[in-house]
Amino acid sequence: MAEPVLDDVFGDDITVPATDGYPLAATLFLPRGAKRHAVLINSATAVPRRLYRGFAGYLAMRGCAVLTYDYRGTGDSRQQAPTGHNQPKSLVGFQASMSDWAALDVTAAVGWMRERYKTLPFAYVGHSFGGQALGLLPNNSEIARALLIAAQAGYWKLMTAPERYRVYAMLNFVGRPLTRMFGYMPGKAGLGMDLPKDAFLQWAGWVMSPRYLFDDAKLDSLKNFPKYRGALRALCMADDPWATRPAVELLCSGFTSIKPEIITVTPADTGASKIGHMGFFRPEHRDTLWCGAAEWIQAGE
């Protein structure tokens, strides 16, 4: 049964099958009244879907059917241990790369929403990796509007100092050795969430490459970037040390069939002291960033 999230919104925890049948934990947010738009929210790396609960509920309150979900091996989409109460299964030996997340999980979530809400205008919200994944999807032509939030080609030298040096050290001197030692990346080492081995190592390789994922010769799904022909707006937070303006521009340069709109937002624009890489989704931005995002999403008919 759906549980009330806000006065006019219901949230229902469901399972969405990935393209290979893997069960993805998801939450569907629905308005009490008529549904006028469909929105899919795609998470950043090592970020559980619950971070997006407030924003998803806000969009639903405005008449959107909204889906959030966890990538395989993360959050509630991590398999449970056969013994113990509500204990996650070890990620040792679990096969999942970031390109798998895009090809198997994000692709399926897009397809699920299009099939369920085929008569509604459909928008894609991508935070960080969620925005990067848009270009990798074989079915991204199904998306009419895409709002990228702090989504970037995350080459370490495009980050601001001193964060770039912290990231370089964390990936190369901590993350890679620990991942090879344990068979997965322990979240306690700096990311906050355990990650599958292949996902972490692929990501680390991209971060070390000047053109990020565009330098990955094995990434055949790069051919899907030009397939996206919908509207695209990318929000760049001026105080975000990861998704800097040059990094956002580099990612957007991959969408060669369109002219993405890139908007830089400063904390002063919202009356806040900081926004950063994660701050867009804080409830304090409900009447500023959230309102503007919703208006743009719902401008598509």
PDB file of C-alpha atoms in Angstrom:
ATOM      1  CA  MET A   1       0.000   0.000   0.000  1.00  0.00           C
ATOM      2  CA  ALA A   2       1.182   3.493  -0.800  1.00  0.00           C
ATOM      3  CA  GLU A   3       2.069   5.614   2.206  1.00  0.00           C
ATOM      4  CA  PRO A   4       1.399   9.364   2.380  1.00  0.00           C
ATOM      5  CA  VAL A   5       4.632  11.346   1.898  1.00  0.00           C
ATOM      6  CA  LEU A   6       3.087  14.810   1.916  1.00  0.00           C
ATOM      7  CA  ASP A   7      -0.545  15.867   2.249  1.00  0.00           C
ATOM      8  CA  ASP A   8      -1.168  15.470  -1.492  1.00  0.00           C
ATOM      9  CA  VAL A   9       1.452  12.836  -2.359  1.00  0.00           C
ATOM     10  CA  PHE A  10       1.775   9.085  -1.986  1.00  0.00           C
ATOM     11  CA  GLY A  11       5.027   7.118  -2.010  1.00  0.00           C
ATOM     12  CA  ASP A  12       5.011   3.412  -2.833  1.00  0.00           C
ATOM     13  CA  ASP A  13       8.103   1.191  -2.493  1.00  0.00           C
ATOM     14  CA  ILE A  14       8.179  -1.149  -5.477  1.00  0.00           C
ATOM     15  CA  THR A  15      10.579  -3.313  -7.490  1.00  0.00           C
ATOM     16  CA  VAL A  16      11.520  -2.492 -11.078  1.00  0.00           C
ATOM     17  CA  PRO A  17      13.237  -5.242 -13.119  1.00  0.00           C
ATOM     18  CA  ALA A  18      16.468  -4.285 -14.865  1.00  0.00           C
ATOM     19  CA  THR A  19      16.910  -5.331 -18.488  1.00  0.00           C
ATOM     20  CA  ASP A  20      18.477  -8.623 -17.332  1.00  0.00           C
ATOM     21  CA  GLY A  21      15.779  -9.174 -14.695  1.00  0.00           C
ATOM     22  CA  TYR A  22      17.805  -7.998 -11.686  1.00  0.00           C
ATOM     23  CA  PRO A  23      15.359  -6.509  -9.118  1.00  0.00           C
ATOM     24  CA  LEU A  24      15.904  -2.796  -8.510  1.00  0.00           C
ATOM     25  CA  ALA A  25      14.473  -1.257  -5.358  1.00  0.00           C
ATOM     26  CA  ALA A  26      12.452   1.813  -6.275  1.00  0.00           C
ATOM     27  CA  THR A  27       9.924   4.292  -4.923  1.00  0.00           C
ATOM     28  CA  LEU A  28       7.055   5.659  -6.993  1.00  0.00           C
ATOM     29  CA  PHE A  29       5.703   9.042  -5.911  1.00  0.00           C
ATOM     30  CA  LEU A  30       2.203   9.892  -7.072  1.00  0.00           C
ATOM     31  CA  PRO A  31      -0.086  12.913  -6.648  1.00  0.00           C
ATOM     32  CA  ARG A  32      -3.593  12.457  -5.312  1.00  0.00           C
ATOM     33  CA  GLY A  33      -4.942  14.319  -8.307  1.00  0.00           C
ATOM     34  CA  ALA A  34      -4.331  13.994 -12.035  1.00  0.00           C
ATOM     35  CA  LYS A  35      -0.884  13.020 -13.282  1.00  0.00           C
ATOM     36  CA  ARG A  36       0.329  15.496 -15.883  1.00  0.00           C
ATOM     37  CA  HIS A  37       4.010  14.579 -16.272  1.00  0.00           C
ATOM     38  CA  ALA A  38       6.315  11.600 -15.673  1.00  0.00           C
ATOM     39  CA  VAL A  39       9.773  12.118 -14.163  1.00  0.00           C
ATOM     40  CA  LEU A  40      12.645   9.678 -13.575  1.00  0.00           C
ATOM     41  CA  ILE A  41      15.307  10.675 -11.019  1.00  0.00           C
ATOM     42  CA  ASN A  42      18.709   9.020 -11.522  1.00  0.00           C
ATOM     43  CA  SER A  43      21.159   8.969  -8.630  1.00  0.00           C
ATOM     44  CA  ALA A  44      24.743  10.074  -8.224  1.00  0.00           C
ATOM     45  CA  THR A  45      27.470   7.525  -7.522  1.00  0.00           C
ATOM     46  CA  ALA A  46      27.239   6.039  -4.012  1.00  0.00           C
ATOM     47  CA  VAL A  47      24.078   8.019  -3.219  1.00  0.00           C
ATOM     48  CA  PRO A  48      20.933   6.148  -2.105  1.00  0.00           C
ATOM     49  CA  ARG A  49      17.580   7.080  -3.604  1.00  0.00           C
ATOM     50  CA  ARG A  50      16.324   8.398  -0.265  1.00  0.00           C
ATOM     51  CA  LEU A  51      18.364  11.587  -0.826  1.00  0.00           C
ATOM     52  CA  TYR A  52      15.891  12.494  -3.581  1.00  0.00           C
ATOM     53  CA  ARG A  53      12.743  11.800  -1.563  1.00  0.00           C
ATOM     54  CA  GLY A  54      11.987  15.444  -0.789  1.00  0.00           C
ATOM     55  CA  PHE A  55      12.459  16.659  -4.357  1.00  0.00           C
ATOM     56  CA  ALA A  56      10.487  13.704  -5.741  1.00  0.00           C
ATOM     57  CA  GLY A  57       7.626  14.433  -3.357  1.00  0.00           C
ATOM     58  CA  TYR A  58       7.679  18.092  -4.366  1.00  0.00           C
ATOM     59  CA  LEU A  59       7.407  17.186  -8.056  1.00  0.00           C
ATOM     60  CA  ALA A  60       4.591  14.745  -7.296  1.00  0.00           C
ATOM     61  CA  MET A  61       2.753  17.470  -5.392  1.00  0.00           C
ATOM     62  CA  ARG A  62       2.871  19.475  -8.623  1.00  0.00           C
ATOM     63  CA  GLY A  63       1.249  16.665 -10.604  1.00  0.00           C
ATOM     64  CA  CYS A  64       4.182  14.452 -11.605  1.00  0.00           C
ATOM     65  CA  ALA A  65       4.505  10.684 -11.369  1.00  0.00           C
ATOM     66  CA  VAL A  66       8.102  10.336 -10.115  1.00  0.00           C
ATOM     67  CA  LEU A  67      10.324   7.267  -9.831  1.00  0.00           C
ATOM     68  CA  THR A  68      13.517   7.007  -7.779  1.00  0.00           C
ATOM     69  CA  TYR A  69      15.591   3.817  -7.575  1.00  0.00           C
ATOM     70  CA  ASP A  70      18.909   2.343  -6.466  1.00  0.00           C
ATOM     71  CA  TYR A  71      21.476   0.925  -8.891  1.00  0.00           C
ATOM     72  CA  ARG A  72      22.341  -2.736  -8.490  1.00  0.00           C
ATOM     73  CA  GLY A  73      24.734  -3.435  -5.644  1.00  0.00           C
ATOM     74  CA  THR A  74      23.841  -0.157  -3.902  1.00  0.00           C
ATOM     75  CA  GLY A  75      21.229   0.989  -1.405  1.00  0.00           C
ATOM     76  CA  ASP A  76      18.201  -1.283  -1.250  1.00  0.00           C
ATOM     77  CA  SER A  77      19.149  -2.871  -4.575  1.00  0.00           C
ATOM     78  CA  ARG A  78      21.971  -4.676  -2.833  1.00  0.00           C
ATOM     79  CA  GLN A  79      21.220  -8.342  -2.283  1.00  0.00           C
ATOM     80  CA  GLN A  80      20.426  -9.484   1.257  1.00  0.00           C
ATOM     81  CA  ALA A  81      22.546 -11.986   3.170  1.00  0.00           C
ATOM     82  CA  PRO A  82      20.933 -15.437   3.580  1.00  0.00           C
ATOM     83  CA  THR A  83      21.438 -15.251   7.338  1.00  0.00           C
ATOM     84  CA  GLY A  84      20.893 -12.443   9.832  1.00  0.00           C
ATOM     85  CA  HIS A  85      18.148  -9.871   9.943  1.00  0.00           C
ATOM     86  CA  ASN A  86      18.205  -7.268   7.175  1.00  0.00           C
ATOM     87  CA  GLN A  87      21.916  -7.704   6.565  1.00  0.00           C
ATOM     88  CA  PRO A  88      23.333  -6.883   3.113  1.00  0.00           C
ATOM     89  CA  LYS A  89      25.135  -9.605   1.228  1.00  0.00           C
ATOM     90  CA  SER A  90      28.861  -9.167   0.651  1.00  0.00           C
ATOM     91  CA  LEU A  91      29.768  -7.446  -2.606  1.00  0.00           C
ATOM     92  CA  VAL A  92      32.767  -9.742  -3.085  1.00  0.00           C
ATOM     93  CA  GLY A  93      32.365 -11.281  -6.519  1.00  0.00           C
ATOM     94  CA  PHE A  94      29.322  -9.126  -7.362  1.00  0.00           C
ATOM     95  CA  GLN A  95      29.493  -8.113 -11.016  1.00  0.00           C
ATOM     96  CA  ALA A  96      28.465  -4.527 -11.758  1.00  0.00           C
ATOM     97  CA  SER A  97      30.276  -1.692 -13.494  1.00  0.00           C
ATOM     98  CA  MET A  98      29.103   1.860 -13.997  1.00  0.00           C
ATOM     99  CA  SER A  99      28.462   1.097 -17.649  1.00  0.00           C
ATOM    100  CA  ASP A 100      26.295  -1.827 -16.434  1.00  0.00           C
ATOM    101  CA  TRP A 101      24.295   0.600 -14.311  1.00  0.00           C
ATOM    102  CA  ALA A 102      23.577   2.636 -17.431  1.00  0.00           C
ATOM    103  CA  ALA A 103      22.958  -0.238 -19.846  1.00  0.00           C
ATOM    104  CA  LEU A 104      20.962  -2.483 -17.504  1.00  0.00           C
ATOM    105  CA  ASP A 105      19.459  -0.341 -14.746  1.00  0.00           C
ATOM    106  CA  VAL A 106      18.927   3.185 -16.073  1.00  0.00           C
ATOM    107  CA  THR A 107      17.843   1.883 -19.470  1.00  0.00           C
ATOM    108  CA  ALA A 108      15.241  -0.341 -17.797  1.00  0.00           C
ATOM    109  CA  ALA A 109      13.981   2.478 -15.557  1.00  0.00           C
ATOM    110  CA  VAL A 110      13.488   4.707 -18.605  1.00  0.00           C
ATOM    111  CA  GLY A 111      11.629   1.908 -20.378  1.00  0.00           C
ATOM    112  CA  TRP A 112       9.472   1.178 -17.331  1.00  0.00           C
ATOM    113  CA  MET A 113       8.371   4.796 -17.029  1.00  0.00           C
ATOM    114  CA  ARG A 114       7.693   5.175 -20.744  1.00  0.00           C
ATOM    115  CA  GLU A 115       5.590   2.035 -20.805  1.00  0.00           C
ATOM    116  CA  ARG A 116       3.636   2.931 -17.675  1.00  0.00           C
ATOM    117  CA  TYR A 117       3.087   6.606 -18.538  1.00  0.00           C
ATOM    118  CA  LYS A 118       3.244   6.544 -22.331  1.00  0.00           C
ATOM    119  CA  THR A 119       0.702   9.355 -22.724  1.00  0.00           C
ATOM    120  CA  LEU A 120       2.522  11.798 -20.385  1.00  0.00           C
ATOM    121  CA  PRO A 121       5.401  14.152 -21.205  1.00  0.00           C
ATOM    122  CA  PHE A 122       8.530  12.426 -19.881  1.00  0.00           C
ATOM    123  CA  ALA A 123      11.481  14.131 -18.183  1.00  0.00           C
ATOM    124  CA  TYR A 124      14.804  12.744 -16.971  1.00  0.00           C
ATOM    125  CA  VAL A 125      16.599  14.179 -13.937  1.00  0.00           C
ATOM    126  CA  GLY A 126      20.228  13.101 -13.591  1.00  0.00           C
ATOM    127  CA  HIS A 127      22.416  13.936 -10.598  1.00  0.00           C
ATOM    128  CA  SER A 128      26.166  13.574 -11.214  1.00  0.00           C
ATOM    129  CA  PHE A 129      26.567  10.024 -12.636  1.00  0.00           C
ATOM    130  CA  GLY A 130      22.829   9.974 -13.294  1.00  0.00           C
ATOM    131  CA  GLY A 131      23.385  12.812 -15.748  1.00  0.00           C
ATOM    132  CA  GLN A 132      26.412  11.150 -17.325  1.00  0.00           C
ATOM    133  CA  ALA A 133      24.353   8.002 -17.914  1.00  0.00           C
ATOM    134  CA  LEU A 134      21.900   9.861 -20.148  1.00  0.00           C
ATOM    135  CA  GLY A 135      24.368   9.818 -23.025  1.00  0.00           C
ATOM    136  CA  LEU A 136      25.018   6.092 -22.671  1.00  0.00           C
ATOM    137  CA  LEU A 137      21.410   4.927 -22.930  1.00  0.00           C
ATOM    138  CA  PRO A 138      20.288   3.122 -26.088  1.00  0.00           C
ATOM    139  CA  ASN A 139      16.759   4.444 -25.475  1.00  0.00           C
ATOM    140  CA  ASN A 140      17.584   8.063 -24.599  1.00  0.00           C
ATOM    141  CA  SER A 141      15.574   9.163 -27.642  1.00  0.00           C
ATOM    142  CA  GLU A 142      12.486   8.277 -25.556  1.00  0.00           C
ATOM    143  CA  ILE A 143      13.236  11.230 -23.269  1.00  0.00           C
ATOM    144  CA  ALA A 144      11.754  14.620 -24.125  1.00  0.00           C
ATOM    145  CA  ARG A 145      13.508  16.763 -21.519  1.00  0.00           C
ATOM    146  CA  ALA A 146      16.601  16.157 -19.396  1.00  0.00           C
ATOM    147  CA  LEU A 147      17.633  18.207 -16.381  1.00  0.00           C
ATOM    148  CA  LEU A 148      21.227  17.511 -15.333  1.00  0.00           C
ATOM    149  CA  ILE A 149      22.154  18.563 -11.813  1.00  0.00           C
ATOM    150  CA  ALA A 150      25.857  18.775 -10.926  1.00  0.00           C
ATOM    151  CA  ALA A 151      26.554  16.306 -13.747  1.00  0.00           C
ATOM    152  CA  GLN A 152      30.033  16.468 -15.169  1.00  0.00           C
ATOM    153  CA  ALA A 153      32.870  14.792 -16.986  1.00  0.00           C
ATOM    154  CA  GLY A 154      34.718  14.262 -13.725  1.00  0.00           C
ATOM    155  CA  TYR A 155      38.393  14.444 -14.687  1.00  0.00           C
ATOM    156  CA  TRP A 156      40.273  15.135 -11.472  1.00  0.00           C
ATOM    157  CA  LYS A 157      42.177  18.141 -12.830  1.00  0.00           C
ATOM    158  CA  LEU A 158      38.874  19.874 -13.643  1.00  0.00           C
ATOM    159  CA  MET A 159      37.963  19.820  -9.944  1.00  0.00           C
ATOM    160  CA  THR A 160      38.898  22.748  -7.749  1.00  0.00           C
ATOM    161  CA  ALA A 161      41.926  22.665  -5.430  1.00  0.00           C
ATOM    162  CA  PRO A 162      42.419  21.285  -2.842  1.00  0.00           C
ATOM    163  CA  GLU A 163      39.557  18.847  -3.552  1.00  0.00           C
ATOM    164  CA  ARG A 164      41.222  17.564  -6.718  1.00  0.00           C
ATOM    165  CA  TYR A 165      44.238  16.400  -4.713  1.00  0.00           C
ATOM    166  CA  ARG A 166      42.083  14.740  -2.063  1.00  0.00           C
ATOM    167  CA  VAL A 167      40.175  12.862  -4.771  1.00  0.00           C
ATOM    168  CA  TYR A 168      43.387  11.836  -6.532  1.00  0.00           C
ATOM    169  CA  ALA A 169      44.828  10.469  -3.294  1.00  0.00           C
ATOM    170  CA  MET A 170      41.584   8.779  -2.237  1.00  0.00           C
ATOM    171  CA  LEU A 171      41.181   6.976  -5.555  1.00  0.00           C
ATOM    172  CA  ASN A 172      44.775   5.948  -6.156  1.00  0.00           C
ATOM    173  CA  PHE A 173      46.307   5.496  -2.711  1.00  0.00           C
ATOM    174  CA  VAL A 174      43.237   4.331  -0.774  1.00  0.00           C
ATOM    175  CA  GLY A 175      40.394   3.263  -3.039  1.00  0.00           C
ATOM    176  CA  ARG A 176      42.190   1.177  -5.644  1.00  0.00           C
ATOM    177  CA  PRO A 177      44.355  -0.783  -3.170  1.00  0.00           C
ATOM    178  CA  LEU A 178      41.419  -1.433  -0.824  1.00  0.00           C
ATOM    179  CA  THR A 179      39.143  -2.473  -3.677  1.00  0.00           C
ATOM    180  CA  ARG A 180      41.651  -4.980  -4.997  1.00  0.00           C
ATOM    181  CA  MET A 181      42.330  -6.230  -1.475  1.00  0.00           C
ATOM    182  CA  PHE A 182      38.716  -6.695  -0.355  1.00  0.00           C
ATOM    183  CA  GLY A 183      37.009  -7.352  -3.683  1.00  0.00           C
ATOM    184  CA  TYR A 184      34.798  -4.244  -3.368  1.00  0.00           C
ATOM    185  CA  MET A 185      35.197  -0.599  -2.355  1.00  0.00           C
ATOM    186  CA  PRO A 186      34.347  -0.154   1.352  1.00  0.00           C
ATOM    187  CA  GLY A 187      32.202   2.924   1.866  1.00  0.00           C
ATOM    188  CA  LYS A 188      33.913   3.670   5.161  1.00  0.00           C
ATOM    189  CA  ALA A 189      37.064   4.528   3.209  1.00  0.00           C
ATOM    190  CA  GLY A 190      35.539   7.795   2.045  1.00  0.00           C
ATOM    191  CA  LEU A 191      32.481   7.340  -0.167  1.00  0.00           C
ATOM    192  CA  GLY A 192      29.901   6.524   2.489  1.00  0.00           C
ATOM    193  CA  MET A 193      28.484   3.540   0.582  1.00  0.00           C
ATOM    194  CA  ASP A 194      30.096   0.252  -0.440  1.00  0.00           C
ATOM    195  CA  LEU A 195      30.544  -0.042  -4.207  1.00  0.00           C
ATOM    196  CA  PRO A 196      31.013  -3.085  -6.443  1.00  0.00           C
ATOM    197  CA  LYS A 197      34.617  -3.605  -7.476  1.00  0.00           C
ATOM    198  CA  ASP A 198      34.132  -3.054 -11.204  1.00  0.00           C
ATOM    199  CA  ALA A 199      32.004   0.058 -10.683  1.00  0.00           C
ATOM    200  CA  PHE A 200      34.634   1.701  -8.497  1.00  0.00           C
ATOM    201  CA  LEU A 201      37.602   0.762 -10.688  1.00  0.00           C
ATOM    202  CA  GLN A 202      35.866   1.909 -13.867  1.00  0.00           C
ATOM    203  CA  TRP A 203      34.948   5.199 -12.237  1.00  0.00           C
ATOM    204  CA  ALA A 204      38.505   5.685 -10.928  1.00  0.00           C
ATOM    205  CA  GLY A 205      39.845   5.087 -14.434  1.00  0.00           C
ATOM    206  CA  TRP A 206      37.503   7.692 -15.872  1.00  0.00           C
ATOM    207  CA  VAL A 207      38.460  10.261 -13.215  1.00  0.00           C
ATOM    208  CA  MET A 208      42.128   9.838 -14.147  1.00  0.00           C
ATOM    209  CA  SER A 209      41.445  10.405 -17.880  1.00  0.00           C
ATOM    210  CA  PRO A 210      41.461  13.949 -19.341  1.00  0.00           C
ATOM    211  CA  ARG A 211      38.178  13.403 -21.188  1.00  0.00           C
ATOM    212  CA  TYR A 212      36.708  11.209 -18.470  1.00  0.00           C
ATOM    213  CA  LEU A 213      34.416   8.484 -19.881  1.00  0.00           C
ATOM    214  CA  PHE A 214      34.944   9.831 -23.425  1.00  0.00           C
ATOM    215  CA  ASP A 215      38.493   8.400 -23.268  1.00  0.00           C
ATOM    216  CA  ASP A 216      37.235   4.861 -22.534  1.00  0.00           C
ATOM    217  CA  ALA A 217      37.910   2.933 -25.761  1.00  0.00           C
ATOM    218  CA  LYS A 218      35.967  -0.057 -24.420  1.00  0.00           C
ATOM    219  CA  LEU A 219      32.811   1.973 -23.802  1.00  0.00           C
ATOM    220  CA  ASP A 220      30.812   1.133 -26.921  1.00  0.00           C
ATOM    221  CA  SER A 221      27.722   2.892 -25.528  1.00  0.00           C
ATOM    222  CA  LEU A 222      29.361   6.278 -26.154  1.00  0.00           C
ATOM    223  CA  LYS A 223      27.747   5.990 -29.579  1.00  0.00           C
ATOM    224  CA  ASN A 224      24.416   6.777 -27.894  1.00  0.00           C
ATOM    225  CA  PHE A 225      25.299  10.368 -26.944  1.00  0.00           C
ATOM    226  CA  PRO A 226      24.269  11.794 -30.364  1.00  0.00           C
ATOM    227  CA  LYS A 227      20.969   9.879 -30.206  1.00  0.00           C
ATOM    228  CA  TYR A 228      19.642  12.258 -27.578  1.00  0.00           C
ATOM    229  CA  ARG A 229      17.701  15.047 -29.304  1.00  0.00           C
ATOM    230  CA  GLY A 230      15.474  16.357 -26.538  1.00  0.00           C
ATOM    231  CA  ALA A 231      15.788  19.545 -24.515  1.00  0.00           C
ATOM    232  CA  LEU A 232      18.731  19.559 -22.096  1.00  0.00           C
ATOM    233  CA  ARG A 233      19.430  21.943 -19.239  1.00  0.00           C
ATOM    234  CA  ALA A 234      22.536  21.454 -17.079  1.00  0.00           C
ATOM    235  CA  LEU A 235      22.772  23.194 -13.708  1.00  0.00           C
ATOM    236  CA  CYS A 236      26.290  24.013 -12.519  1.00  0.00           C
ATOM    237  CA  MET A 237      26.696  25.084  -8.891  1.00  0.00           C
ATOM    238  CA  ALA A 238      29.358  27.768  -8.591  1.00  0.00           C
ATOM    239  CA  ASP A 239      30.644  26.345  -5.299  1.00  0.00           C
ATOM    240  CA  ASP A 240      30.684  22.712  -6.429  1.00  0.00           C
ATOM    241  CA  PRO A 241      34.321  21.483  -6.333  1.00  0.00           C
ATOM    242  CA  TRP A 242      33.497  18.409  -8.478  1.00  0.00           C
ATOM    243  CA  ALA A 243      31.098  19.544 -11.211  1.00  0.00           C
ATOM    244  CA  THR A 244      32.878  22.758 -12.146  1.00  0.00           C
ATOM    245  CA  ARG A 245      31.781  24.745 -15.183  1.00  0.00           C
ATOM    246  CA  PRO A 246      34.535  23.265 -17.427  1.00  0.00           C
ATOM    247  CA  ALA A 247      33.618  19.737 -16.299  1.00  0.00           C
ATOM    248  CA  VAL A 248      29.923  20.320 -16.999  1.00  0.00           C
ATOM    249  CA  GLU A 249      30.748  21.801 -20.398  1.00  0.00           C
ATOM    250  CA  LEU A 250      32.903  18.789 -21.249  1.00  0.00           C
ATOM    251  CA  LEU A 251      30.069  16.378 -20.487  1.00  0.00           C
ATOM    252  CA  CYS A 252      27.571  18.467 -22.447  1.00  0.00           C
ATOM    253  CA  SER A 253      29.917  18.546 -25.446  1.00  0.00           C
ATOM    254  CA  GLY A 254      29.121  14.874 -25.974  1.00  0.00           C
ATOM    255  CA  PHE A 255      25.518  15.673 -26.898  1.00  0.00           C
ATOM    256  CA  THR A 256      26.419  16.656 -30.426  1.00  0.00           C
ATOM    257  CA  SER A 257      22.886  16.603 -31.876  1.00  0.00           C
ATOM    258  CA  ILE A 258      21.624  19.409 -29.658  1.00  0.00           C
ATOM    259  CA  LYS A 259      22.792  22.609 -28.003  1.00  0.00           C
ATOM    260  CA  PRO A 260      22.594  22.052 -24.236  1.00  0.00           C
ATOM    261  CA  GLU A 261      21.712  24.983 -22.000  1.00  0.00           C
ATOM    262  CA  ILE A 262      24.203  25.372 -19.143  1.00  0.00           C
ATOM    263  CA  ILE A 263      23.245  27.555 -16.186  1.00  0.00           C
ATOM    264  CA  THR A 264      25.604  28.466 -13.364  1.00  0.00           C
ATOM    265  CA  VAL A 265      23.888  28.910 -10.001  1.00  0.00           C
ATOM    266  CA  THR A 266      25.550  30.717  -7.100  1.00  0.00           C
ATOM    267  CA  PRO A 267      24.510  30.297  -3.452  1.00  0.00           C
ATOM    268  CA  ALA A 268      23.593  33.989  -3.432  1.00  0.00           C
ATOM    269  CA  ASP A 269      21.034  33.301  -6.165  1.00  0.00           C
ATOM    270  CA  THR A 270      19.078  31.173  -3.699  1.00  0.00           C
ATOM    271  CA  GLY A 271      19.794  33.079  -0.502  1.00  0.00           C
ATOM    272  CA  ALA A 272      21.849  30.130   0.786  1.00  0.00           C
ATOM    273  CA  SER A 273      25.355  30.046   2.221  1.00  0.00           C
ATOM    274  CA  LYS A 274      26.329  27.025   0.118  1.00  0.00           C
ATOM    275  CA  ILE A 275      24.969  24.496  -2.383  1.00  0.00           C
ATOM    276  CA  GLY A 276      27.899  22.342  -3.498  1.00  0.00           C
ATOM    277  CA  HIS A 277      27.654  18.969  -5.207  1.00  0.00           C
ATOM    278  CA  MET A 278      24.780  17.578  -3.134  1.00  0.00           C
ATOM    279  CA  GLY A 279      22.962  20.631  -1.833  1.00  0.00           C
ATOM    280  CA  PHE A 280      20.396  21.101  -4.603  1.00  0.00           C
ATOM    281  CA  PHE A 281      18.268  18.405  -2.968  1.00  0.00           C
ATOM    282  CA  ARG A 282      18.050  20.047   0.453  1.00  0.00           C
ATOM    283  CA  PRO A 283      14.492  21.181   1.317  1.00  0.00           C
ATOM    284  CA  GLU A 284      15.676  24.741   1.931  1.00  0.00           C
ATOM    285  CA  HIS A 285      15.763  25.159  -1.868  1.00  0.00           C
ATOM    286  CA  ARG A 286      12.103  24.240  -2.284  1.00  0.00           C
ATOM    287  CA  ASP A 287      10.989  27.762  -3.263  1.00  0.00           C
ATOM    288  CA  THR A 288      14.041  28.549  -5.381  1.00  0.00           C
ATOM    289  CA  LEU A 289      15.938  25.742  -7.111  1.00  0.00           C
ATOM    290  CA  TRP A 290      13.153  23.173  -6.840  1.00  0.00           C
ATOM    291  CA  CYS A 291      10.534  25.592  -8.098  1.00  0.00           C
ATOM    292  CA  GLY A 292      12.653  26.622 -11.077  1.00  0.00           C
ATOM    293  CA  ALA A 293      13.477  23.012 -11.920  1.00  0.00           C
ATOM    294  CA  ALA A 294       9.830  21.967 -11.743  1.00  0.00           C
ATOM    295  CA  GLU A 295       8.745  24.850 -13.968  1.00  0.00           C
ATOM    296  CA  TRP A 296      11.317  23.866 -16.584  1.00  0.00           C
ATOM    297  CA  ILE A 297      10.380  20.178 -16.405  1.00  0.00           C
ATOM    298  CA  GLN A 298       6.691  20.956 -16.737  1.00  0.00           C
ATOM    299  CA  ALA A 299       7.193  23.354 -19.629  1.00  0.00           C
ATOM    300  CA  GLY A 300       7.447  20.294 -21.855  1.00  0.00           C
ATOM    301  CA  GLU A 301       4.138  19.075 -23.241  1.00  0.00           C
TER     302      GLU A 301
END
